[in-house]
Amino acid sequence: MKLPALVIDTAKIRHNTRVVSSMLGELGMRLVGVPKSVLGHPAVVKAMVEGGAAAIADSRVENLARAREGGYAGETVLLRSPAPSRVDEAVAVADVSLNSEVEVVRMLAKAARKANRTHKVVLMVDLGDLREGVPVHKAVETAKAMSSEDGVKLAGIGVNLACYGGVIPTREKMEALLKVRDDIESSLGLKLETVSGGNSANMPLVMNKEMPAGITELRIGESVLLGTEAVHRSPVPGCYPDAFTIVAEVIEVQTKPSKPEGQVGQNAFGLVVTFPDRGIRKRAICAAGRQDIDPDGLTPLEPGVQVLGASSDHLILDVQDAGDVKVGSMLRFIPAYSSLLQAATSPFVEKVVR
Ligand SMILES: *Cc1c(COP(=O)(O)O)cnc(C)c1O
């Protein structure tokens, strides 16, 4: 195995998707699988579909194209508003896209007519997280404008919380979304097929059975990939936390003081770091760095190993209390979302499918 490696256990992803999709199913919702943190890796897409994902959603057209090339033939959803310069690609790879600008939807409509397709549009409403979406008071007029374009169909509405502002999805937020649906349906005299209620940060609501009826789907990445909900990062019951592991190779083991010696200034990232003095410790360096992982998003699997930090290419560990760590040892870590994203994106990290 070439190292560092991101080891992908597709059986665990399939299992997690099965667990979460049946939780959603009990509440009348479908699971839309989001493989964007692994760049739409075809093996992950396949595992999600086998586990019950009803559609595959990603924020990037490249990732949806990769899923398609990997043999996925089901429904595709583009999570980030298509860029004006890329509406033709958006229509080619995505059956549905999430939108908040009428201007973009007009371009999508034109591209869809040219391609002889009907592209579905979900209008995003901002309920306080301050990323994408129109304010609630503009939802009806925007829906009206979007629904009047030939080539696109207004499929429904959606919301995204807990991504930028950290606003927690609550029953009240979901009810506010359903109120927007009611206003649009009564003002425009149409039925919306989709009410897309959010992401893995909605899982606490699901686990506590607090999702109101009427939400038709959740778009889920983290909970099926890492087995955690995205509000407190607690485990989702029944899901594996180790569908992904990162393996890195030890290139140095030395006994050193735990505090730097000499005049201390900024490190490679412009930060002045302080170190607790724990005396002389056995330390190891792995051949992996910030180009491959996020040191704050790594949980060592070997007992006694502690992550101290990383520069671009060196991962620094305290191994004083660990077993026999030596040059050439392979150490394993469970990645958090940040490290998964980093490892999946790094050209230096080998992707190994189990
Ligand atoms: C990334 C994303 C998701 C999935 O988020 P997870 O926390 O991985 O479940 C859902 N919806 C949108 C709009 C996204 O950008």
PDB file of C-alpha atoms and ligand atoms in Angstrom, residues 34 36 79 98 131-132 160 199-200 219-222 230 337, ligand 1:
ATOM      1  CA  VAL A  34     -23.863  13.493  -0.542  1.00  0.00           C
ATOM      2  CA  LYS A  36     -18.774  15.612  -1.961  1.00  0.00           C
ATOM      3  CA  LEU A  79     -26.149  21.378  -4.257  1.00  0.00           C
ATOM      4  CA  LEU A  98     -30.567  24.131  -5.674  1.00  0.00           C
ATOM      5  CA  ARG A 131     -25.252  31.151   3.380  1.00  0.00           C
ATOM      6  CA  GLU A 132     -27.408  30.533   0.286  1.00  0.00           C
ATOM      7  CA  ASN A 160     -29.458  24.641   4.566  1.00  0.00           C
ATOM      8  CA  ASN A 199     -28.157  18.051   6.052  1.00  0.00           C
ATOM      9  CA  SER A 200     -26.482  15.914   8.752  1.00  0.00           C
ATOM     10  CA  ARG A 219     -29.317  15.636   1.985  1.00  0.00           C
ATOM     11  CA  ILE A 220     -26.877  13.532   4.004  1.00  0.00           C
ATOM     12  CA  GLY A 221     -23.101  13.211   3.731  1.00  0.00           C
ATOM     13  CA  GLU A 222     -21.366  13.215   7.112  1.00  0.00           C
ATOM     14  CA  ALA A 230     -23.266  17.570  12.535  1.00  0.00           C
ATOM     15  CA  TYR A 337     -14.884  15.849   8.222  1.00  0.00           C
TER      16      TYR A 337
HETATM   17  C1  LIG B   1     -22.631  19.706   1.954  1.00  0.00           C
HETATM   18  C2  LIG B   1     -24.085  19.908   1.844  1.00  0.00           C
HETATM   19  C3  LIG B   1     -24.964  18.945   2.365  1.00  0.00           C
HETATM   20  C4  LIG B   1     -24.489  17.707   3.105  1.00  0.00           C
HETATM   21  O1  LIG B   1     -23.901  18.051   4.319  1.00  0.00           O
HETATM   22  P1  LIG B   1     -23.474  16.934   5.394  1.00  0.00           P
HETATM   23  O2  LIG B   1     -23.258  17.720   6.639  1.00  0.00           O
HETATM   24  O3  LIG B   1     -22.261  16.273   4.888  1.00  0.00           O
HETATM   25  O4  LIG B   1     -24.617  16.007   5.533  1.00  0.00           O
HETATM   26  C5  LIG B   1     -26.310  19.168   2.209  1.00  0.00           C
HETATM   27  N1  LIG B   1     -26.780  20.271   1.577  1.00  0.00           N
HETATM   28  C6  LIG B   1     -25.966  21.217   1.064  1.00  0.00           C
HETATM   29  C7  LIG B   1     -26.562  22.400   0.373  1.00  0.00           C
HETATM   30  C8  LIG B   1     -24.596  21.065   1.175  1.00  0.00           C
HETATM   31  O5  LIG B   1     -23.788  22.013   0.659  1.00  0.00           O
END
